[in-house]
Amino acid sequence: DIQMTQSPSLLSASVGDRVTINCKASQNINKYLNWYQQKLGEAPKLLIYNTNNLQTGIPSRFSGSGSGTDYTLTISSLQPEDFGTYFCFQHNSWPLTFGSGTKLEIK
Amino acid sequence: QVNLLQSGAALVKPGASVKLSCKASGYTFTDYYIHWVKQSHGKSLEWIGYINPNSGYTNYNEKFKSKATLTVDKSTNTAYMELSRLTSEDSATYYCTRGLGAWSFFDYWGQGVMVTVSS
């Protein structure tokens, strides 16, 4: 199975900060990497698909990059509504796997 | 608008089975695969498997092959997941979600259903 290692696991940042969350795959996933945001008691919400494509309706302050085994989610200017847990997810190989999550807290 | 409506929470006894439902609306049911995902309390997400609603073909994460059975009813646009021989390890929230294919990201998710296994 492809292991997806996210860092950091906990992130505390202020409104307006630039925030980056990293995801490292245990092998090449050919940019089949997606990012989800999950708030307490809710289903995950798709933010970015296939490394750098912004899902419809998602603010442009969210962006993604990466290749091979290393991927990054960036929030250019953190907003209060961005708190929650962020997961990366690969759909390159079976079984499909998620990262362990990054909990983003607003200072 | 796309909606995946899941059945309500379930409290089941150890050793029993439970069948969860996921009713799709707002799109052509057979155009997307239905995938199922498990989220144990406070933990990350695990992909269980998928079903192709058009053919009924299924594929499972090896970890869930003897635990989950996926089916669909095309006449009602509903997908089902039956979990068998339940133990406390199966207590979790289960989501249905849709993807364009077998290898796909998931764009819409059901609201999730909490399954509690307890005597």
XYZ file of N, CA and C in Angstrom:
678
model
N 0.835 -1.185 0.000
C 0.000 0.000 0.000
C 0.882 1.252 0.000
N 0.396 2.295 -0.653
C 1.123 3.562 -0.636
C 0.803 4.296 0.661
N 1.836 4.630 1.404
C 1.660 5.386 2.643
C 1.726 6.871 2.313
N 0.787 7.617 2.869
C 0.750 9.061 2.668
C 1.056 9.731 3.996
N 2.183 10.408 4.071
C 2.628 11.024 5.320
C 2.435 12.528 5.239
N 1.589 13.038 6.099
C 1.309 14.479 6.115
C 2.103 15.166 7.207
N 2.482 16.394 6.936
C 3.124 17.219 7.966
C 2.757 18.683 7.753
N 2.620 19.432 8.847
C 2.613 18.922 10.224
C 1.277 18.246 10.542
N 1.193 17.603 11.682
C -0.085 17.012 12.080
C -0.984 18.057 12.737
N -0.368 19.078 13.302
C -1.115 20.172 13.928
C -0.470 21.491 13.535
N -1.313 22.434 13.156
C -0.813 23.719 12.690
C -1.681 24.826 13.268
N -1.050 25.784 13.899
C -1.756 26.933 14.441
C -1.255 28.175 13.730
N -2.174 28.926 13.140
C -1.777 30.087 12.351
C -2.796 31.210 12.520
N -2.388 32.397 12.144
C -3.231 33.583 12.297
C -3.907 33.946 10.987
N -5.019 34.628 11.100
C -5.709 35.123 9.911
C -4.749 35.990 9.101
N -4.713 35.734 7.807
C -3.820 36.449 6.916
C -2.508 35.742 6.646
N -2.174 34.740 7.451
C -0.932 33.993 7.250
C -0.989 33.175 5.971
N 0.190 32.911 5.443
C 0.342 31.943 4.355
C 0.653 30.604 5.015
N -0.110 29.591 4.650
C -0.017 28.285 5.300
C 0.304 27.221 4.260
N 1.209 26.319 4.617
C 1.490 25.193 3.727
C 1.373 23.884 4.495
N 0.780 22.918 3.848
C 0.640 21.564 4.391
C 1.284 20.622 3.387
N 2.079 19.694 3.889
C 2.825 18.798 3.025
C 2.304 17.373 3.085
N 2.473 16.687 1.978
C 2.053 15.295 1.882
C 3.115 14.551 1.082
N 3.654 13.497 1.692
C 4.687 12.722 1.024
C 4.205 11.301 0.834
N 4.236 10.835 -0.394
C 3.831 9.474 -0.719
C 5.033 8.537 -0.642
N 4.768 7.277 -0.320
C 5.859 6.310 -0.194
C 6.394 5.856 -1.549
N 5.682 6.208 -2.618
C 6.190 5.985 -3.971
C 5.515 6.984 -4.910
N 6.022 7.051 -6.118
C 5.508 8.008 -7.101
C 4.007 7.798 -7.333
N 3.240 8.864 -7.228
C 1.792 8.769 -7.461
C 1.350 9.595 -8.674
N 2.321 10.015 -9.487
C 2.011 10.583 -10.799
C 1.004 11.737 -10.776
N 1.073 12.530 -9.746
C 0.215 13.717 -9.579
C -1.251 13.393 -9.331
N -1.540 12.113 -9.021
C -2.922 11.774 -8.691
C -3.158 12.006 -7.201
N -3.050 13.276 -6.837
C -3.092 13.680 -5.442
C -4.168 14.737 -5.277
N -4.970 14.551 -4.242
C -6.109 15.430 -4.003
C -6.107 15.883 -2.559
N -6.738 17.025 -2.321
C -6.801 17.581 -0.972
C -8.255 17.793 -0.555
N -8.539 17.416 0.692
C -9.867 17.576 1.269
C -9.772 18.369 2.559
N -10.835 19.107 2.825
C -11.000 19.792 4.107
C -12.175 19.145 4.816
N -12.005 18.894 6.095
C -13.107 18.337 6.861
C -13.314 19.134 8.134
N -14.537 19.525 8.371
C -14.889 20.180 9.619
C -15.624 19.180 10.502
N -15.614 19.453 11.787
C -16.164 18.521 12.765
C -17.615 18.190 12.444
N -17.912 16.901 12.363
C -19.274 16.460 12.122
C -19.727 16.535 10.685
N -18.812 16.876 9.781
C -19.170 17.000 8.366
C -18.356 16.035 7.515
N -18.837 15.828 6.301
C -18.092 15.014 5.347
C -16.919 15.825 4.803
N -15.888 15.147 4.327
C -14.791 15.859 3.664
C -15.293 16.624 2.448
N -14.620 17.746 2.172
C -14.951 18.574 1.012
C -13.735 18.622 0.101
N -13.952 18.367 -1.169
C -12.850 18.396 -2.131
C -12.406 19.837 -2.386
N -11.095 20.068 -2.219
C -10.531 21.394 -2.487
C -9.752 21.416 -3.806
N -8.837 20.473 -3.925
C -7.893 20.410 -5.044
C -7.879 18.983 -5.571
N -7.931 18.810 -6.895
C -7.811 17.478 -7.474
C -6.657 17.426 -8.466
N -6.089 16.234 -8.586
C -4.955 16.023 -9.484
C -3.872 17.092 -9.312
N -3.457 17.243 -8.079
C -2.349 18.096 -7.648
C -2.646 19.580 -7.609
N -3.179 20.144 -8.705
C -3.239 21.605 -8.773
C -4.510 22.170 -9.394
N -5.553 21.356 -9.451
C -6.810 21.825 -10.037
C -7.795 22.191 -8.936
N -8.235 23.434 -8.973
C -9.146 23.948 -7.955
C -10.561 23.465 -8.231
N -11.167 22.812 -7.260
C -12.544 22.361 -7.419
C -13.472 23.578 -7.529
N -14.521 23.427 -8.303
C -15.493 24.494 -8.489
C -16.016 24.992 -7.149
N -16.016 26.312 -7.001
C -16.565 26.914 -5.795
C -15.569 27.098 -4.670
N -14.364 26.598 -4.847
C -13.340 26.728 -3.804
C -12.583 28.039 -4.024
N -12.373 28.821 -2.978
C -11.686 30.121 -3.142
C -10.281 29.976 -3.705
N -9.872 30.965 -4.449
C -8.572 30.917 -5.129
C -7.393 31.043 -4.179
N -7.635 31.289 -2.905
C -6.512 31.327 -1.953
C -5.950 29.917 -1.710
N -6.707 28.900 -2.113
C -6.218 27.531 -2.014
C -5.498 27.159 -3.323
N -4.343 26.538 -3.179
C -3.635 26.055 -4.362
C -2.837 24.817 -4.002
N -2.513 24.040 -5.029
C -1.746 22.829 -4.809
C -0.595 22.724 -5.791
N 0.418 22.002 -5.375
C 1.570 21.793 -6.248
C 2.243 20.487 -5.885
N 3.185 20.104 -6.721
C 3.960 18.907 -6.422
C 4.087 17.973 -7.591
N 4.876 16.936 -7.379
C 5.065 15.894 -8.372
C 5.762 14.721 -7.707
N 5.761 13.597 -8.386
C 6.453 12.440 -7.851
C 5.877 11.981 -6.529
N 6.629 12.179 -5.464
C 6.192 11.748 -4.138
C 5.846 12.906 -3.203
N 6.131 14.144 -3.604
C 5.985 15.285 -2.699
C 4.986 16.317 -3.194
N 4.030 16.629 -2.322
C 2.927 17.513 -2.691
C 2.653 18.509 -1.576
N 2.103 19.653 -1.978
C 1.868 20.733 -1.030
C 0.521 21.397 -1.287
N -0.187 21.660 -0.203
C -1.380 22.501 -0.246
C -0.994 23.841 0.374
N -1.335 24.915 -0.305
C -1.036 26.259 0.198
C -2.322 27.067 0.321
N -2.451 27.729 1.449
C -3.513 28.722 1.630
C -2.801 30.069 1.681
N -3.068 30.918 0.719
C -2.257 32.123 0.555
C -2.502 33.163 1.650
N -3.738 33.244 2.104
C -4.079 34.200 3.153
C -5.194 33.580 3.987
N -4.823 33.062 5.122
C -5.734 32.263 5.940
C -6.950 33.073 6.390
N -8.118 32.458 6.245
C -9.365 33.068 6.692
C -9.942 32.295 7.870
N -10.775 32.926 8.694
C -11.301 32.240 9.892
C -12.043 30.950 9.561
N -12.677 30.904 8.398
C -13.464 29.712 8.033
C -12.591 28.554 7.544
N -11.282 28.750 7.497
C -10.396 27.697 6.991
C -9.987 26.693 8.060
N -10.453 26.882 9.300
C -10.103 25.896 10.331
C -10.692 24.545 9.962
N -10.076 23.505 10.468
C -10.548 22.154 10.180
C -9.358 21.234 10.003
N -9.647 20.029 9.522
C -8.605 19.049 9.279
C -8.482 18.829 7.780
N -7.265 18.790 7.303
C -6.976 18.636 5.885
C -6.345 17.269 5.634
N -6.856 16.602 4.621
C -6.352 15.279 4.260
C -5.885 15.280 2.811
N -4.767 14.627 2.568
C -4.400 14.352 1.191
C -4.887 12.937 0.846
N -5.010 12.666 -0.432
C -5.581 11.403 -0.889
C -4.996 11.072 -2.257
N -4.512 9.820 -2.415
C -3.957 9.419 -3.706
C -4.863 8.415 -4.395
N -5.045 8.577 -5.686
C -5.814 7.606 -6.456
C -5.000 7.054 -7.607
N -3.694 6.888 -7.347
C -2.813 6.320 -8.368
C -2.759 4.795 -8.296
N -2.826 4.265 -7.079
C -2.611 2.828 -6.901
C -3.575 2.250 -5.888
N -3.881 0.952 -6.059
C -4.705 0.252 -5.064
C -3.865 -0.157 -3.870
N -4.448 -0.132 -2.672
C -5.729 0.515 -2.406
C -5.559 2.030 -2.365
N -6.602 2.754 -2.700
C -6.563 4.204 -2.596
C -6.344 4.560 -1.130
N -5.514 5.555 -0.866
C -5.154 5.853 0.517
C -5.166 7.352 0.810
N -5.448 7.633 2.072
C -5.489 8.997 2.589
C -4.293 9.251 3.501
N -3.927 10.506 3.627
C -2.978 10.898 4.642
C -3.630 10.901 6.005
N -2.823 11.070 7.029
C -3.319 10.988 8.408
C -3.950 12.282 8.884
N -3.848 13.331 8.097
C -4.540 14.570 8.417
C -3.665 15.622 9.066
N -4.009 16.869 8.805
C -3.383 18.034 9.440
C -4.490 18.883 10.032
N -4.457 19.036 11.335
C -5.465 19.859 11.993
C -4.990 21.303 11.998
N -5.785 22.170 11.378
C -5.438 23.579 11.276
C -6.279 24.381 12.264
N -5.599 25.031 13.167
C -6.270 25.864 14.155
C -5.974 27.327 13.849
N -6.958 28.139 14.091
C -6.785 29.573 13.892
C -6.405 30.199 15.230
N -5.283 30.929 15.243
C -4.845 31.572 16.492
C -5.800 32.671 16.901
N -29.279 19.581 -7.911
C -27.963 19.522 -7.308
C -27.672 18.088 -6.856
N -26.396 17.754 -6.937
C -25.979 16.408 -6.563
C -26.174 16.204 -5.069
N -26.752 15.065 -4.729
C -26.934 14.735 -3.318
C -26.780 13.237 -3.117
N -26.067 12.873 -2.079
C -25.949 11.478 -1.661
C -26.495 11.420 -0.246
N -27.667 10.801 -0.098
C -28.337 10.777 1.188
C -28.189 9.408 1.823
N -27.527 9.372 2.961
C -27.278 8.100 3.633
C -28.314 7.822 4.716
N -28.458 6.565 5.009
C -29.395 6.128 6.034
C -28.913 6.576 7.410
N -29.803 6.439 8.385
C -29.505 6.949 9.707
C -28.532 6.094 10.501
N -28.141 6.635 11.648
C -27.178 5.972 12.520
C -27.689 4.612 12.973
N -26.742 3.716 13.237
C -27.102 2.359 13.613
C -26.366 1.933 14.875
N -27.102 1.277 15.748
C -26.523 0.655 16.933
C -26.743 -0.843 16.765
N -25.658 -1.587 16.689
C -25.780 -3.019 16.402
C -24.947 -3.829 17.392
N -25.362 -5.062 17.567
C -24.673 -5.928 18.529
C -23.471 -6.614 17.873
N -22.464 -6.916 18.661
C -21.309 -7.648 18.125
C -21.761 -8.953 17.474
N -21.161 -9.227 16.330
C -21.487 -10.450 15.609
C -22.603 -10.294 14.592
N -23.344 -9.206 14.713
C -24.455 -8.969 13.791
C -23.955 -8.318 12.502
N -24.895 -8.081 11.583
C -24.607 -7.376 10.333
C -25.447 -6.114 10.261
N -25.024 -5.201 9.416
C -25.793 -3.981 9.189
C -25.683 -3.614 7.716
N -26.781 -3.093 7.168
C -26.773 -2.689 5.764
C -27.043 -1.193 5.691
N -26.072 -0.478 5.135
C -26.163 0.969 5.018
C -26.592 1.334 3.603
N -27.360 2.405 3.486
C -27.817 2.820 2.164
C -27.319 4.212 1.809
N -27.301 4.482 0.523
C -26.814 5.747 -0.008
C -27.633 6.053 -1.258
N -28.578 6.979 -1.133
C -29.475 7.277 -2.253
C -28.962 8.504 -3.003
N -28.712 8.316 -4.285
C -28.156 9.384 -5.119
C -29.255 10.135 -5.854
N -29.053 11.435 -6.009
C -29.966 12.251 -6.791
C -29.214 13.411 -7.408
N -29.811 14.011 -8.430
C -29.216 15.192 -9.046
C -28.228 14.901 -10.152
N -28.041 13.628 -10.494
C -27.144 13.262 -11.593
C -27.547 11.875 -12.088
N -26.972 11.477 -13.204
C -27.248 10.143 -13.732
C -26.459 9.121 -12.927
N -27.192 8.292 -12.204
C -26.590 7.375 -11.223
C -25.518 6.487 -11.836
N -25.747 6.031 -13.047
C -24.815 5.079 -13.658
C -23.581 5.740 -14.270
N -23.504 7.066 -14.230
C -22.341 7.761 -14.791
C -21.159 7.827 -13.828
N -21.388 7.527 -12.569
C -20.342 7.627 -11.549
C -20.303 6.352 -10.732
N -19.090 5.999 -10.311
C -18.915 4.904 -9.380
C -19.241 5.393 -7.971
N -19.715 4.489 -7.144
C -19.908 4.792 -5.726
C -18.782 4.119 -4.933
N -18.081 4.932 -4.188
C -17.021 4.445 -3.297
C -17.482 4.604 -1.858
N -16.934 3.783 -0.993
C -17.252 3.862 0.437
C -15.953 4.074 1.221
N -16.075 4.900 2.253
C -14.915 5.292 3.055
C -15.271 5.172 4.529
N -14.330 4.682 5.312
C -14.518 4.523 6.761
C -13.681 5.560 7.499
N -14.279 6.133 8.521
C -13.538 7.050 9.387
C -13.790 6.663 10.831
N -12.779 6.070 11.441
C -12.876 5.742 12.849
C -12.771 7.019 13.654
N -13.358 7.001 14.849
C -13.479 8.226 15.640
C -12.140 8.926 15.800
N -12.123 10.186 15.367
C -10.928 10.983 15.563
C -9.742 10.581 14.715
N -9.982 9.725 13.736
C -8.847 9.217 12.959
C -9.004 9.544 11.478
N -8.101 8.996 10.741
C -8.078 9.287 9.314
C -9.106 8.432 8.569
N -9.014 8.503 7.277
C -9.988 7.908 6.391
C -9.411 6.672 5.715
N -10.240 5.678 5.532
C -9.818 4.447 4.859
C -10.788 4.147 3.716
N -10.228 3.891 2.561
C -11.040 3.524 1.417
C -11.431 2.057 1.511
N -12.728 1.776 1.418
C -13.237 0.409 1.567
C -13.328 -0.287 0.215
N -13.874 0.404 -0.776
C -14.047 -0.209 -2.086
C -15.024 0.588 -2.919
N -15.273 0.092 -4.121
C -16.220 0.782 -4.993
C -17.118 -0.209 -5.714
N -18.219 0.334 -6.235
C -19.099 -0.419 -7.117
C -19.408 0.415 -8.341
N -19.409 -0.231 -9.475
C -19.837 0.397 -10.713
C -21.349 0.188 -10.815
N -22.158 1.234 -10.670
C -23.614 1.037 -10.667
C -24.162 0.488 -11.979
N -23.431 0.694 -13.051
C -23.908 0.230 -14.351
C -23.785 -1.285 -14.479
N -22.644 -1.817 -14.081
C -22.382 -3.253 -14.259
C -22.524 -4.058 -12.978
N -22.465 -3.373 -11.840
C -22.452 -4.067 -10.561
C -21.070 -4.571 -10.170
N -20.063 -4.290 -10.983
C -18.702 -4.744 -10.680
C -18.205 -4.038 -9.426
N -17.535 -4.803 -8.586
C -17.002 -4.262 -7.345
C -15.504 -4.514 -7.229
N -14.860 -3.688 -6.443
C -13.451 -3.875 -6.108
C -13.263 -3.406 -4.678
N -12.550 -4.205 -3.894
C -12.420 -3.925 -2.481
C -10.969 -3.746 -2.071
N -10.784 -2.891 -1.086
C -9.535 -2.862 -0.352
C -9.398 -4.239 0.309
N -8.237 -4.845 0.175
C -8.022 -6.190 0.730
C -8.428 -6.266 2.203
N -8.207 -5.174 2.913
C -8.504 -5.129 4.347
C -9.993 -5.326 4.634
N -10.847 -4.972 3.676
C -12.292 -5.008 3.901
C -13.000 -6.087 3.080
N -12.235 -6.940 2.420
C -12.843 -7.921 1.519
C -13.798 -8.866 2.222
N -13.483 -9.250 3.441
C -14.361 -10.182 4.152
C -15.319 -9.459 5.080
N -15.276 -8.141 5.061
C -16.107 -7.346 5.953
C -17.278 -6.669 5.232
N -17.011 -6.145 4.041
C -17.995 -5.319 3.342
C -18.479 -5.977 2.056
N -19.758 -5.791 1.776
C -20.336 -6.230 0.506
C -21.106 -5.064 -0.094
N -20.745 -4.690 -1.310
C -21.351 -3.543 -1.971
C -22.333 -4.006 -3.035
N -23.492 -3.362 -3.047
C -24.509 -3.642 -4.057
C -25.173 -2.329 -4.466
N -25.953 -2.399 -5.552
C -26.733 -1.245 -5.968
C -28.123 -1.697 -6.423
N -29.044 -0.752 -6.381
C -30.374 -0.950 -6.960
C -30.557 0.215 -7.935
N -30.391 -0.071 -9.203
C -30.476 0.998 -10.201
C -31.884 1.590 -10.291
N -32.888 0.801 -9.936
C -34.256 1.296 -10.051
C -34.553 2.410 -9.061
N -33.791 2.453 -7.978
C -34.008 3.488 -6.962
C -32.764 4.379 -6.774
N -31.784 4.223 -7.640
C -30.543 5.018 -7.548
C -29.910 4.922 -6.160
N -29.896 3.729 -5.621
C -29.400 3.540 -4.262
C -28.272 2.521 -4.231
N -27.226 2.881 -3.519
C -26.114 1.968 -3.270
C -26.189 1.489 -1.831
N -25.719 0.279 -1.631
C -25.758 -0.320 -0.296
C -24.385 -0.869 0.071
N -24.114 -0.852 1.359
C -22.932 -1.541 1.882
C -23.362 -2.337 3.101
N -23.147 -3.635 3.033
C -23.433 -4.484 4.176
C -22.124 -4.827 4.877
N -22.118 -4.636 6.189
C -20.964 -4.962 7.015
C -21.349 -6.158 7.870
N -20.501 -7.156 7.860
C -20.848 -8.402 8.536
C -19.921 -8.696 9.721
N -20.388 -9.591 10.582
C -19.610 -10.056 11.748
C -18.975 -8.865 12.460
N -19.832 -7.973 12.883
C -19.360 -6.701 13.428
C -18.666 -6.869 14.772
N -17.594 -6.107 14.944
C -16.870 -6.017 16.211
C -16.716 -4.536 16.563
N -16.151 -4.289 17.718
C -15.954 -2.898 18.145
C -15.055 -2.138 17.165
N -14.193 -2.843 16.456
C -13.307 -2.208 15.482
C -14.085 -1.632 14.297
N -15.306 -2.066 14.135
C -16.143 -1.570 13.031
C -16.935 -0.330 13.424
N -16.901 0.042 14.679
C -17.569 1.281 15.108
C -16.857 2.462 14.451
N -17.605 3.222 13.669
C -16.994 4.289 12.875
C -18.092 5.038 12.140
N -17.688 6.098 11.473
C -18.578 6.771 10.528
C -18.225 6.293 9.130
N -19.248 5.954 8.379
C -19.059 5.455 7.021
C -19.670 6.444 6.041
N -18.898 6.747 5.019
C -19.339 7.676 3.983
C -19.460 6.952 2.643
N -20.497 7.307 1.905
C -20.496 6.982 0.483
C -20.066 8.248 -0.261
N -19.449 8.049 -1.391
C -18.965 9.171 -2.174
C -18.922 8.738 -3.627
N -18.849 9.663 -4.529
C -18.867 9.263 -5.935
C -17.569 9.667 -6.624
N -17.201 8.856 -7.597
C -16.034 9.167 -8.414
C -16.351 8.839 -9.861
N -15.644 9.481 -10.772
C -15.907 9.261 -12.200
C -15.538 7.855 -12.646
N -14.688 7.213 -11.905
C -14.272 5.872 -12.262
C -13.677 5.161 -11.071
N -12.991 4.069 -11.388
C -12.365 3.277 -10.337
C -11.213 4.059 -9.700
N -10.374 4.626 -10.557
C -9.274 5.475 -10.088
C -9.734 6.911 -10.241
N -10.181 7.481 -9.153
C -10.760 8.815 -9.268
C -10.745 9.511 -7.937
N -10.708 10.835 -7.982
C -10.977 11.586 -6.770
C -12.488 11.569 -6.554
N -12.895 11.982 -5.374
C -14.306 11.964 -5.009
C -14.792 13.403 -4.865
N -15.836 13.763 -5.612
C -16.257 15.162 -5.561
C -17.446 15.420 -4.641
N -18.377 14.498 -4.557
C -19.514 14.659 -3.656
C -19.558 13.497 -2.669
N -19.925 13.819 -1.449
C -19.963 12.843 -0.376
C -21.343 12.825 0.278
N -21.727 11.667 0.779
C -22.880 11.603 1.650
C -22.541 12.238 2.991
N -23.568 12.395 3.815
C -23.372 13.078 5.094
C -22.698 12.178 6.136
N -22.592 10.910 5.808
C -21.962 9.966 6.729
C -22.987 9.323 7.651
N -22.715 8.095 8.045
C -23.574 7.406 9.002
C -22.697 6.764 10.062
N -23.061 6.989 11.309
C -22.281 6.441 12.409
C -22.815 5.064 12.769
N -21.926 4.113 12.792
C -22.269 2.757 13.224
C -21.578 2.507 14.555
N -22.366 2.126 15.526
C -21.834 1.797 16.855
C -22.092 0.332 17.124
N -21.033 -0.389 17.437
C -21.160 -1.813 17.744
C -21.012 -1.981 19.246
N -22.094 -2.386 19.869
C -22.090 -2.505 21.327
C -23.183 -3.473 21.768
N -22.890 -4.208 22.838
C -23.900 -5.129 23.363
C -24.812 -4.408 24.346
